[in-house]
Coordinates of C-alpha atoms and ligand atoms in Angstrom, one line a residue:
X404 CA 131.7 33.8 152.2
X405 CA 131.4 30.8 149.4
X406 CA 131.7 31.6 146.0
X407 CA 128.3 30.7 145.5
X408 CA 126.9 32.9 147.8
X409 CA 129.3 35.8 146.6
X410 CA 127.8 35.7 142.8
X411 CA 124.3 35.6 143.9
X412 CA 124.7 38.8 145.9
X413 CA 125.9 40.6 142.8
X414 CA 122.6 39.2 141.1
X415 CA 120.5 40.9 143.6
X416 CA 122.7 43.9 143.5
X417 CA 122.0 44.2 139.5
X418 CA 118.3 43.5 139.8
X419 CA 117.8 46.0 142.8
X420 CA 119.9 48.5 140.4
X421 CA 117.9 47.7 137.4
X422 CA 114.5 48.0 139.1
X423 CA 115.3 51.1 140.6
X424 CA 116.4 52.6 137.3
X425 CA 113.2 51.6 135.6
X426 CA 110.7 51.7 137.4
X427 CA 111.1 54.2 140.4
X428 CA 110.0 57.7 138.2
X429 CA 108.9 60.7 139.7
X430 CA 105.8 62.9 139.5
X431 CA 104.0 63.4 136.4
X432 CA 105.3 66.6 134.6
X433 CA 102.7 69.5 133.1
X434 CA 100.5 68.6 130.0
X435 CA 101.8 69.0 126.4
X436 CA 100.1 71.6 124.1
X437 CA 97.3 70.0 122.6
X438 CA 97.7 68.4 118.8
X439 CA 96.3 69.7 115.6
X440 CA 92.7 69.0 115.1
X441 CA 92.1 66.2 112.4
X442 CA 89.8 66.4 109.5
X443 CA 86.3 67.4 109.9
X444 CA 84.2 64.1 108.6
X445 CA 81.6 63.8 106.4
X446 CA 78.3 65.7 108.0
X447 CA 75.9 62.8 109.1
X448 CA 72.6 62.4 107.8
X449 CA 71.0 64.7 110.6
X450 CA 72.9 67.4 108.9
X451 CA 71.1 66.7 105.7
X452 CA 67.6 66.3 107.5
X453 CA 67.7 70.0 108.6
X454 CA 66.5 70.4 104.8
X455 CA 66.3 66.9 103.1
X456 CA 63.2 65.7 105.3
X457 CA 59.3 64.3 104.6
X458 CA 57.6 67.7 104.2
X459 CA 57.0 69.4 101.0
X460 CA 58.7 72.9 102.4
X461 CA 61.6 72.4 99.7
X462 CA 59.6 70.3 96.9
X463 CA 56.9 72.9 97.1
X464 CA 59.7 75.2 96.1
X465 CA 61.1 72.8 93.1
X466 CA 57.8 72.2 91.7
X467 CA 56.9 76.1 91.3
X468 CA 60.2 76.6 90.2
X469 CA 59.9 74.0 87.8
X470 CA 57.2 76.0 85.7
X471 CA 59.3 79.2 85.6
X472 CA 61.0 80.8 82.8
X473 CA 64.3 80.8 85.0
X474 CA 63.7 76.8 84.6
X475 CA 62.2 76.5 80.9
X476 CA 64.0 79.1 79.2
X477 CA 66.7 78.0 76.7
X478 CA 68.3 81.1 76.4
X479 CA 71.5 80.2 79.0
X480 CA 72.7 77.8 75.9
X481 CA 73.3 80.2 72.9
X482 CA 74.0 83.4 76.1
X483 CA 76.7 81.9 77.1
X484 CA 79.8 84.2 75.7
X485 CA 81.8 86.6 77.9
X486 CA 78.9 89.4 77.3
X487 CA 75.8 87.5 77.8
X488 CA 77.0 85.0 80.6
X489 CA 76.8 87.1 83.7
X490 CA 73.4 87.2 83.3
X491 CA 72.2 84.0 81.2
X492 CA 74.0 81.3 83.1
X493 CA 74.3 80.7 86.7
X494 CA 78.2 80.4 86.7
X495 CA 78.1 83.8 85.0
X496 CA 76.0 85.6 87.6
X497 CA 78.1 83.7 91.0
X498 CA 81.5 84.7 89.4
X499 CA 80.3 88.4 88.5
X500 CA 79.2 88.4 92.5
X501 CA 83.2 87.9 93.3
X502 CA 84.6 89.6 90.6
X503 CA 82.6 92.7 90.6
X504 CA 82.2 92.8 86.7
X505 CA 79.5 92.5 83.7
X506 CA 81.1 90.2 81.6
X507 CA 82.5 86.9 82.4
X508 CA 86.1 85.8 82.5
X509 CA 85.8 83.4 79.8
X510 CA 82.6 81.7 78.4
X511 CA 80.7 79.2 80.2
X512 CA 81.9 75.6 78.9
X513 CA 79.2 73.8 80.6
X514 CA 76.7 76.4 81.5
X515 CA 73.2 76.2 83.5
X516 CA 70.6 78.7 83.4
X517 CA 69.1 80.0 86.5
X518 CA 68.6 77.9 89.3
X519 CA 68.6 77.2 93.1
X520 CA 72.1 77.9 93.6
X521 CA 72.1 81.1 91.5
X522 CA 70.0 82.4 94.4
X523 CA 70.8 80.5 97.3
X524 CA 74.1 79.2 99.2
X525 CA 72.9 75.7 98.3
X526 CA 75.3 73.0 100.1
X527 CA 77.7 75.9 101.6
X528 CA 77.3 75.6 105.2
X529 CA 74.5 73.2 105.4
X530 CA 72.4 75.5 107.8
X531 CA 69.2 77.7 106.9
X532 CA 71.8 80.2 105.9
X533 CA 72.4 78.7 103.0
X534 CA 68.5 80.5 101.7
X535 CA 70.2 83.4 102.2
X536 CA 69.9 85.1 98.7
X537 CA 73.2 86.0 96.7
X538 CA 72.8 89.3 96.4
X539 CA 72.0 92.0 98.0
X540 CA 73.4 95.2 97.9
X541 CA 72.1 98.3 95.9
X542 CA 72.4 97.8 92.1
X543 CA 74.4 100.6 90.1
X544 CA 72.4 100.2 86.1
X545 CA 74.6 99.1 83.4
X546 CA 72.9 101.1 81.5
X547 CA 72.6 105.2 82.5
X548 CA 75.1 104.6 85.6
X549 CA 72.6 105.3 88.5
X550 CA 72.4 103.1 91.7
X551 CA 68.9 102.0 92.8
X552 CA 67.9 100.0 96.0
X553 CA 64.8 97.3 95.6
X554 CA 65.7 96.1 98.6
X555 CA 65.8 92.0 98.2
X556 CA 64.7 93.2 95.0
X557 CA 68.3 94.0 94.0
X558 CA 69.3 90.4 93.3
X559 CA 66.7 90.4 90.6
X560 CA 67.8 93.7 89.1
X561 CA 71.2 92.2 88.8
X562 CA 69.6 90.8 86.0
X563 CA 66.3 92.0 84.8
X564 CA 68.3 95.7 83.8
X565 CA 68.7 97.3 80.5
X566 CA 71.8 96.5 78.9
X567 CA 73.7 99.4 77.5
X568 CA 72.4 101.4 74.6
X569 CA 74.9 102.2 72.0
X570 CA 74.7 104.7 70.4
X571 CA 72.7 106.9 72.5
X572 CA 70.3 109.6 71.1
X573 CA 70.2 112.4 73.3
X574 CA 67.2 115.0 73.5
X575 CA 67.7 117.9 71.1
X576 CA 71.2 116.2 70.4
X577 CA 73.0 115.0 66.6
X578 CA 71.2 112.3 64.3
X579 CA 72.8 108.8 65.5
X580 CA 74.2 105.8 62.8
X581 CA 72.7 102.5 64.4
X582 CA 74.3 99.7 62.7
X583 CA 72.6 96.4 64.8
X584 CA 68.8 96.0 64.3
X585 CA 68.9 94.2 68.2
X586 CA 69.9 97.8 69.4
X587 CA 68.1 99.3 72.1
X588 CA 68.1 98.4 76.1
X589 CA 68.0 94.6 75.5
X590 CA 64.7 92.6 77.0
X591 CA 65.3 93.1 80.3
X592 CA 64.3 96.6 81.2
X593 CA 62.1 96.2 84.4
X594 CA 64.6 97.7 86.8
X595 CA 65.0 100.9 84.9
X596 CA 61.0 101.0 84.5
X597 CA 60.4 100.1 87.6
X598 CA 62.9 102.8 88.7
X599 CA 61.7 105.4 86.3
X600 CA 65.2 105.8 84.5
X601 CA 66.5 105.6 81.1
X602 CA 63.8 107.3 78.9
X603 CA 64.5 109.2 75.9
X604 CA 62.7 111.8 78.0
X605 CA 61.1 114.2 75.5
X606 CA 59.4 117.1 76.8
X607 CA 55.1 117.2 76.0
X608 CA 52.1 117.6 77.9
X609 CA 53.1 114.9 80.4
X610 CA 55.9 115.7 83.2
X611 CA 57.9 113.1 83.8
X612 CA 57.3 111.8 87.6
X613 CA 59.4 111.9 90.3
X614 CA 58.2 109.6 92.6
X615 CA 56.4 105.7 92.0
X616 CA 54.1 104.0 94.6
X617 CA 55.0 100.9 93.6
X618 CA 58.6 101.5 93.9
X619 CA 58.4 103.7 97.5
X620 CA 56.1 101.6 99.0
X621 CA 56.8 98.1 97.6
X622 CA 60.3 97.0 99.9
X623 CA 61.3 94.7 98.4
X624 CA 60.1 95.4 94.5
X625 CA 60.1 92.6 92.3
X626 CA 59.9 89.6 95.2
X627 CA 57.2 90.9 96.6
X628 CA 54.4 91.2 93.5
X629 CA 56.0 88.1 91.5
X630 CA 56.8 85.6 94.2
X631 CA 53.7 86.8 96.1
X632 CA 51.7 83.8 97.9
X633 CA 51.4 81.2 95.7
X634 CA 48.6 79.5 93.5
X635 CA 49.8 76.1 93.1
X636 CA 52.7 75.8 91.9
X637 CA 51.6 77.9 89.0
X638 CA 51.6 81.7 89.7
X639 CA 53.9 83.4 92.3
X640 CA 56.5 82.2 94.7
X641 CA 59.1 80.3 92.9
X642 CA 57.2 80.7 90.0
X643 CA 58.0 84.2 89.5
X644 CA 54.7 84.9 87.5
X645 CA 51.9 86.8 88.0
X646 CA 49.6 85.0 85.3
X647 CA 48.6 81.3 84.9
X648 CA 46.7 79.5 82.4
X649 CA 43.4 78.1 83.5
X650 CA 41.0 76.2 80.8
X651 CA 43.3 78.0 78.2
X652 CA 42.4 81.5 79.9
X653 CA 44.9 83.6 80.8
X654 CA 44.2 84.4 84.9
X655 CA 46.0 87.3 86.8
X656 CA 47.6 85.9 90.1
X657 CA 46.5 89.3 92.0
X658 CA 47.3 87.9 95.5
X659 CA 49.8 90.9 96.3
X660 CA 47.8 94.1 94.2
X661 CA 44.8 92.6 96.5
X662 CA 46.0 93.3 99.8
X663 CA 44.3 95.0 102.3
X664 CA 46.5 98.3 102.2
X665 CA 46.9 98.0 98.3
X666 CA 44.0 97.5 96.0
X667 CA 42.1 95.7 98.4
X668 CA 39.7 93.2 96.8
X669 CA 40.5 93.9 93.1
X670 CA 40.6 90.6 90.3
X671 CA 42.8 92.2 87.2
X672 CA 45.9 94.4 87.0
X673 CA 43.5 96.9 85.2
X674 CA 43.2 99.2 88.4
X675 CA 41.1 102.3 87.1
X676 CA 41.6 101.3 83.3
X677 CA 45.1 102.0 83.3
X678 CA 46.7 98.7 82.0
X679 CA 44.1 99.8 79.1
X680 CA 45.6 103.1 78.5
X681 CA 49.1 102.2 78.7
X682 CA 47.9 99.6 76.4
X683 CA 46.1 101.7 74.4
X684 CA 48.6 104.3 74.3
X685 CA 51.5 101.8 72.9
X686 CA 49.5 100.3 70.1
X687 CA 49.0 104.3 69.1
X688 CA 52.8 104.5 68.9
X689 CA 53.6 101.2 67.4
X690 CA 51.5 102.2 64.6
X691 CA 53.2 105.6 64.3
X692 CA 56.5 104.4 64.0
X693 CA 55.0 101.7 61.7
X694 CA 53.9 104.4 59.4
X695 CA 57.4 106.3 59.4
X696 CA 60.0 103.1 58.6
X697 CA 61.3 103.0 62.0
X698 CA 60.1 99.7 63.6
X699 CA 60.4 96.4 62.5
X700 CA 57.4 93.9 63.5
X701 CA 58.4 91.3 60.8
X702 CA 59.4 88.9 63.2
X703 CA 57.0 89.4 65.3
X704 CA 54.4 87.7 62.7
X705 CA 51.7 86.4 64.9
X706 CA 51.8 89.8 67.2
X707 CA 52.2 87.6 70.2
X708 CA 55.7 88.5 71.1
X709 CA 57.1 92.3 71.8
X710 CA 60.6 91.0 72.4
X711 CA 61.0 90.5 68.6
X712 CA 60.4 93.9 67.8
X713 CA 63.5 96.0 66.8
X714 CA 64.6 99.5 65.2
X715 CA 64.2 99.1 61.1
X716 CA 67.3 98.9 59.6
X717 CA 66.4 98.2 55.5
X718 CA 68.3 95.7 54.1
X719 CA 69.8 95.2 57.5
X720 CA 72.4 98.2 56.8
X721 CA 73.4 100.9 59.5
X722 CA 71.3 103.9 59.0
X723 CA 71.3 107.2 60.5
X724 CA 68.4 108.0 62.4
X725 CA 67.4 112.0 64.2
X726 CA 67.8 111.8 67.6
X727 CA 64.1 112.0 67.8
X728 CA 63.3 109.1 65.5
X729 CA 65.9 107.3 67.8
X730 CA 64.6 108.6 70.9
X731 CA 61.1 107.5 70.0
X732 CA 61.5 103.7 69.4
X733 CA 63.8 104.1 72.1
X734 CA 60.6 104.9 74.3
X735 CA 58.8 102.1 72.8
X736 CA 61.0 99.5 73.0
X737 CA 61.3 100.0 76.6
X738 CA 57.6 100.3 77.6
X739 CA 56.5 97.7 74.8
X740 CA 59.5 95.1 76.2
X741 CA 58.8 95.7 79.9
X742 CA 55.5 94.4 79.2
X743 CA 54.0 95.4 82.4
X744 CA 51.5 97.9 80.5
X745 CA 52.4 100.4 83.3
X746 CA 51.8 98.2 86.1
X747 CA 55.4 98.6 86.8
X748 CA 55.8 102.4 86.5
X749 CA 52.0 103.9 85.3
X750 CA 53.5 107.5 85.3
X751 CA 56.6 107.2 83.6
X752 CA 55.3 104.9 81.0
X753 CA 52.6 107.4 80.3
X754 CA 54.6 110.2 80.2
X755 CA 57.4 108.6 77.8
X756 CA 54.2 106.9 75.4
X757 CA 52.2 110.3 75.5
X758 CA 55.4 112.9 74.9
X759 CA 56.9 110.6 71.6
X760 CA 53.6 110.5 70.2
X761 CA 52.9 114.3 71.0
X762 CA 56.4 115.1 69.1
X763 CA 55.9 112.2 66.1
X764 CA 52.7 114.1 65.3
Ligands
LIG1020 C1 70.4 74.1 104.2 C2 69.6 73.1 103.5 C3 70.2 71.9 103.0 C4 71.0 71.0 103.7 C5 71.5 71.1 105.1 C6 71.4 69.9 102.7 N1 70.8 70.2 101.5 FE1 70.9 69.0 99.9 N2 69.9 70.4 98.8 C7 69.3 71.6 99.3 C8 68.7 72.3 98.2 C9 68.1 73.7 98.4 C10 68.9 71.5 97.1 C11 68.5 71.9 95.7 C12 67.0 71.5 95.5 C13 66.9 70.1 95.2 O1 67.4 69.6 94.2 O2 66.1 69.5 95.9 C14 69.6 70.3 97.5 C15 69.9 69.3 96.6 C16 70.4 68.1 97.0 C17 70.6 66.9 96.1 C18 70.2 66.9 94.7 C19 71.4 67.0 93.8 C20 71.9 68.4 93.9 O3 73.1 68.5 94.3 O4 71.3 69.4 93.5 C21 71.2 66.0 96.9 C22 71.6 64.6 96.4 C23 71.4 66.5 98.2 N3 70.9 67.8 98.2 C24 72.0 65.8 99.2 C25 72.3 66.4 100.5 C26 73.0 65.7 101.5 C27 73.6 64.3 101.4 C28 73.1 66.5 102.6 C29 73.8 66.3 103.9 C30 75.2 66.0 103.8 C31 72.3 67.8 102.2 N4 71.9 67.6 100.9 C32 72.1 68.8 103.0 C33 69.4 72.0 100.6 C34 70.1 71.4 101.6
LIG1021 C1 71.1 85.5 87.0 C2 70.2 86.4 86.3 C3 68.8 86.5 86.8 C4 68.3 86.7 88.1 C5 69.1 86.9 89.3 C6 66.9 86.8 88.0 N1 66.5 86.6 86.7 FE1 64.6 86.5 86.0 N2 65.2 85.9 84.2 C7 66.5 85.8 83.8 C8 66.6 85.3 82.5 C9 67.9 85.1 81.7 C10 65.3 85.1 82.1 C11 64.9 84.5 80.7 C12 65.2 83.0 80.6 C13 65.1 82.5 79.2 O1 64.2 82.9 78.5 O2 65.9 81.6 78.9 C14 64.4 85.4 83.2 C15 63.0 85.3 83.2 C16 62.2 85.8 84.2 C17 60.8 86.0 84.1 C18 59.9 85.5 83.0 C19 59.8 86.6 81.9 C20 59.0 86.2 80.7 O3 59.4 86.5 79.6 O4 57.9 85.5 80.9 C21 60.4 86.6 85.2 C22 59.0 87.0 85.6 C23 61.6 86.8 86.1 N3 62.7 86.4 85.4 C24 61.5 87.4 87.3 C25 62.6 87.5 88.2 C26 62.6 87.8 89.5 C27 61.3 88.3 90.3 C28 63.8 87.7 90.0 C29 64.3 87.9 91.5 C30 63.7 87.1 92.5 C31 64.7 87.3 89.0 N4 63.9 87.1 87.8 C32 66.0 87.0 89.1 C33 67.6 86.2 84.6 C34 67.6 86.4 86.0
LIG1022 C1 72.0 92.7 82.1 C2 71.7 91.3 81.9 C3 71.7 90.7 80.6 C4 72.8 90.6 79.7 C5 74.2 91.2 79.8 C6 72.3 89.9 78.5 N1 71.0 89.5 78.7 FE1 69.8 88.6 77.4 N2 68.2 88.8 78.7 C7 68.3 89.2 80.0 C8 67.0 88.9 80.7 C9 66.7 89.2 82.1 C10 66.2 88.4 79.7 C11 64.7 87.9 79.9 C12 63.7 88.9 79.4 C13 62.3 88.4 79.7 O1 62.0 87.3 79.2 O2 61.6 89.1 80.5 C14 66.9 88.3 78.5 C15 66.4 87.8 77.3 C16 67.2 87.4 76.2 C17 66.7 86.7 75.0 C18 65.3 86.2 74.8 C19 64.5 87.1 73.9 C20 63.2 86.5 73.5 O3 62.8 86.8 72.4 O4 62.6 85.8 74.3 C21 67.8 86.4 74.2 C22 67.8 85.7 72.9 C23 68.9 87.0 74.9 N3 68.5 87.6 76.1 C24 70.2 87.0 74.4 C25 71.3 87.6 75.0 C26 72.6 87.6 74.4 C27 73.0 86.9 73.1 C28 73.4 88.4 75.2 C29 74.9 88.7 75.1 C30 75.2 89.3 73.8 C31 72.6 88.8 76.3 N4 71.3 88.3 76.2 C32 73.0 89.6 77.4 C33 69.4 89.8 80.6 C34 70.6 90.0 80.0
LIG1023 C1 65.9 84.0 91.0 C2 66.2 83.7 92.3 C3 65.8 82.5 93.0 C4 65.9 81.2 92.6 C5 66.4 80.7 91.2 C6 65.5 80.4 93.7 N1 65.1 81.1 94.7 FE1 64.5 80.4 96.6 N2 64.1 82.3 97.1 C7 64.4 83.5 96.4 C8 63.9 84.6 97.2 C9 64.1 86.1 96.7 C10 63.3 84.2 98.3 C11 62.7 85.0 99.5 C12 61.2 85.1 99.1 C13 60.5 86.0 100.0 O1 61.1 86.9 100.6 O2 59.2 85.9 100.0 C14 63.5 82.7 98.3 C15 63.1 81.9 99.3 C16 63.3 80.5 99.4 C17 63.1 79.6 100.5 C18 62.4 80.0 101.8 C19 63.5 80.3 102.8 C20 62.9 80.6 104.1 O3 63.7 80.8 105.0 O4 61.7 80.6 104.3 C21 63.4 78.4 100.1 C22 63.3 77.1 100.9 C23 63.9 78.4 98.8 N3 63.9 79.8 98.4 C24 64.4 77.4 98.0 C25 64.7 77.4 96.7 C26 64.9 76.3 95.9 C27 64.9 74.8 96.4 C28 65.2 76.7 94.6 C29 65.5 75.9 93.4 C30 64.4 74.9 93.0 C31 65.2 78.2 94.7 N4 64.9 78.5 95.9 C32 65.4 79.0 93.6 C33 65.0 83.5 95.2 C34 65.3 82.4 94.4
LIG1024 C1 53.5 96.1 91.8 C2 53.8 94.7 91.4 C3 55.0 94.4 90.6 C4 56.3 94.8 90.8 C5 56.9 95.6 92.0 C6 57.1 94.2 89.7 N1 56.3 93.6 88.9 FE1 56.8 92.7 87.1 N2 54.9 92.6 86.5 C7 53.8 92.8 87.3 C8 52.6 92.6 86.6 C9 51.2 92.8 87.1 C10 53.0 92.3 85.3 C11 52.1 92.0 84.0 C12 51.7 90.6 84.0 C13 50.8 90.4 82.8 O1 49.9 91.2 82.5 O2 51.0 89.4 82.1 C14 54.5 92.2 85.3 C15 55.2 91.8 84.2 C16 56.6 91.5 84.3 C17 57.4 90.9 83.3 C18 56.9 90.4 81.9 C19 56.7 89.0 81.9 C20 55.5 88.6 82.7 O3 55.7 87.8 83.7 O4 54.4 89.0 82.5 C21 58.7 90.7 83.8 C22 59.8 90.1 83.2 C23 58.7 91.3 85.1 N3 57.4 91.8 85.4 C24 59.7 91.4 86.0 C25 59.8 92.2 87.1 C26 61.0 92.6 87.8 C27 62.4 92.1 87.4 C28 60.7 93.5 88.7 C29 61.6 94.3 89.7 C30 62.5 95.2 89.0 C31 59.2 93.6 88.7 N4 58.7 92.8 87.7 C32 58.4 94.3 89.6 C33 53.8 93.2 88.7 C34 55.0 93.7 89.3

């Protein structure tokens, strides 16, 4: 064999070894596990369209929302401490919800008064579930202790509940030193009323009721007369009201009192006369406790607003009041500041009105 021909079999023989080695592999093996999943990216506009689209089904919504109280009101700015937040300001109310308590952690440094996301999952899972309301559950009062149901209701009362009232007169109980003139269940009383609970409850010629129609057969309380069917965007639905102004009248939104199985085909609140005698009934005990030093209407010059009505304290100095005199503005402050005129509760507000006046006389 030549030399030549000697060194170019031991090229082949590296070649054939290499090739071998490289390329000849055997069957494929099992699948790995799979890998982590990456990052969810940002949801495409069709996510956004489920709610963001050309109808008027949110806007409708805004607009009503836009001549409510929960959207005018300025009182989320100066109620924005530890006490007042949880009820004032939106981040209040959502961090009560996980916290469980009725004050806030700290005060709101940036705060916002009632809105869509007080209420609402807003931008949570970007479904429908995000109208799903914030609340729900029964409601145990702040003030008096007792646990009511209103049904959706409840997310309302959350709120619209006395606060507590320190110090409390008790019925045939000790005189009481009051030392605040703002003292009393606050201005947001409608749950209690509406629950018949937290009277100064006097006995007279009127027994207190046990029962209220518009508390047993109304589900869902508060939502369902106040964000009835709305007119415009002026009365009910995300307007919350159940008035409206109309060539500078005052007209009652009576969509939900007008229902068939209600008080079918009515026009006013004034079913029977009894807004009138509720009415009646607390400008008979205003005066009373007019007449005895007990209530302050000095702020309240023009008459037009009941929330600035408070216990008299002269000289803004504490003052030791009977339990009765107590008890009796007491009663007043909580029918006059509910200002539903019994609509809310006719027999307990009659009962409370009638009994203080019977024992003022
Ligand atoms: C489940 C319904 C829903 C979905 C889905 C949804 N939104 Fe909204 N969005 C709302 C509501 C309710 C509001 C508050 C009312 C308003 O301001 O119109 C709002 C408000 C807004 C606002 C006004 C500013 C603000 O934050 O209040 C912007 C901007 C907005 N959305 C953008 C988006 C985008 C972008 C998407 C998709 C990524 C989206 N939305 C998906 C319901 C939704
Ligand atoms: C987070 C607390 C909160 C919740 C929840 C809440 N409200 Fe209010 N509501 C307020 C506050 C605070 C005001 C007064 C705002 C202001 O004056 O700055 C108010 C005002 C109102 C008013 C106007 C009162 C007036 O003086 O004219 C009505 C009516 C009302 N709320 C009804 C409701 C109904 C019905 C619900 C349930 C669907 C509800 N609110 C839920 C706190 C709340
Ligand atoms: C339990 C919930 C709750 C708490 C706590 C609370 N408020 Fe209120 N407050 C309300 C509601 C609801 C209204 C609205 C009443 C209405 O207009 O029907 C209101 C009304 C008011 C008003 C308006 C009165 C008017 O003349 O129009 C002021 C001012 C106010 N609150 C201040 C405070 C301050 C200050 C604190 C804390 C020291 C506080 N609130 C704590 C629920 C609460
Ligand atoms: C005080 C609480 C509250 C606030 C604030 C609020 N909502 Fe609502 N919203 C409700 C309640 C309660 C319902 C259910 C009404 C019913 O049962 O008739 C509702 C229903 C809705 C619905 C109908 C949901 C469905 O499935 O039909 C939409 C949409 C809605 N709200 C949007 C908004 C927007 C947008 C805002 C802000 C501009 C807002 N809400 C502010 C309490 C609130
Ligand atoms: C049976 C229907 C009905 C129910 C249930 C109801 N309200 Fe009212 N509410 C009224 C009527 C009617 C008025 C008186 C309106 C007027 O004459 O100005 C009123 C008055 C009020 C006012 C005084 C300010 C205003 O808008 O006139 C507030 C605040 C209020 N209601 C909140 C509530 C809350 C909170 C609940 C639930 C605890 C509730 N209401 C349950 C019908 C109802």
């Amino acid at each position: 064999m030549s030399r030549h021909l000697q060194k170019w079999t031991l090229f082949l023989a590296i070649i054939t070894l290499i090739i071998s080695t490289f390329s000849c592999t055997g069957p494929e093996g099992p699948a790995g596990p799979p890998g982590k999943d990456g990052k969810d990216g940002s949801p495409g506009t069709a996510v956004c369209a489920v709610c963001h689209e050309s109808s008027t089904f949110l806007l409708s919504k805004k607009m009503q929302f836009h001549n409510s109280l929960h959207y005018l009101g300025e009182t989320f700015a100066i109620a924005n401490r530890t006490q007042c937040a949880t009820c004032h300001t939106h981040e209040g109310f959502r961090e009560s919800l996980t916290t469980n308590l009725d004050t806030a952690i700290a005060a709101i440094a940036q705060p916002t008064g009632v809105n869509c996301r007080t209420c609402h999952y807003v931008h949570t899972k970007y479904d429908t579930s995000d109208y799903n309301l914030t609340y729900k559950s029964p409601v145990k009062f702040r003030y008096g202790g007792q646990t009511v149901d209103f049904g959706n209701g409840n997310l309302c009362v959350k709120c619209h509940q006395a606060r507590d009232v320190v110090p409390l007169p008790i019925v045939g109980g000790d005189s009481v030193t009051i030392s605040n003139f703002r003292w009393g269940p606050h201005y947001s009383m409608n749950g209690n009323i509406l629950a018949g609970l937290g009277g100064f409850e006097i006995s007279g010629p009127v027994p207190y009721p046990k029962k209220n129609p518009h508390k047993e057969l109304i589900q869902d309380g508060c939502i369902t007369c106040h964000m009835a069917k709305p007119y415009g965007t002026f009365a009910g639905g995300h307007s919350f009201k159940m008035t409206y102004e109309s060539g500078g009248v005052e007209v009652p939104h009576v969509a939900s009192c007008a229902q068939s199985d209600c008080h079918a085909g009515t026009t006013n609140f004034d079913i029977d006369g009894k807004v009138t005698e509720i009415k009646n009934l607390l400008a008979e005990l205003r005066q009373k406790l007019i007449d005895k030093g007990l209530l302050d209407v000095s702020r309240n010059t023009d008459g037009k607003n009941v929330l600035n009505e408070y216990i008299l304290l002269p000289g803004n100095r504490p003052k030791k009041f009977s339990a009765l005199e107590a008890g009796a503005v007491l009663n007043y402050l909580l029918v006059a500041k509910d200002r539903s005129y019994g609509v809310h509760n006719y027999k307990y507000a009659k009962a409370l009105l009638k009994n203080t006046i019977e024992a003022l006389n």
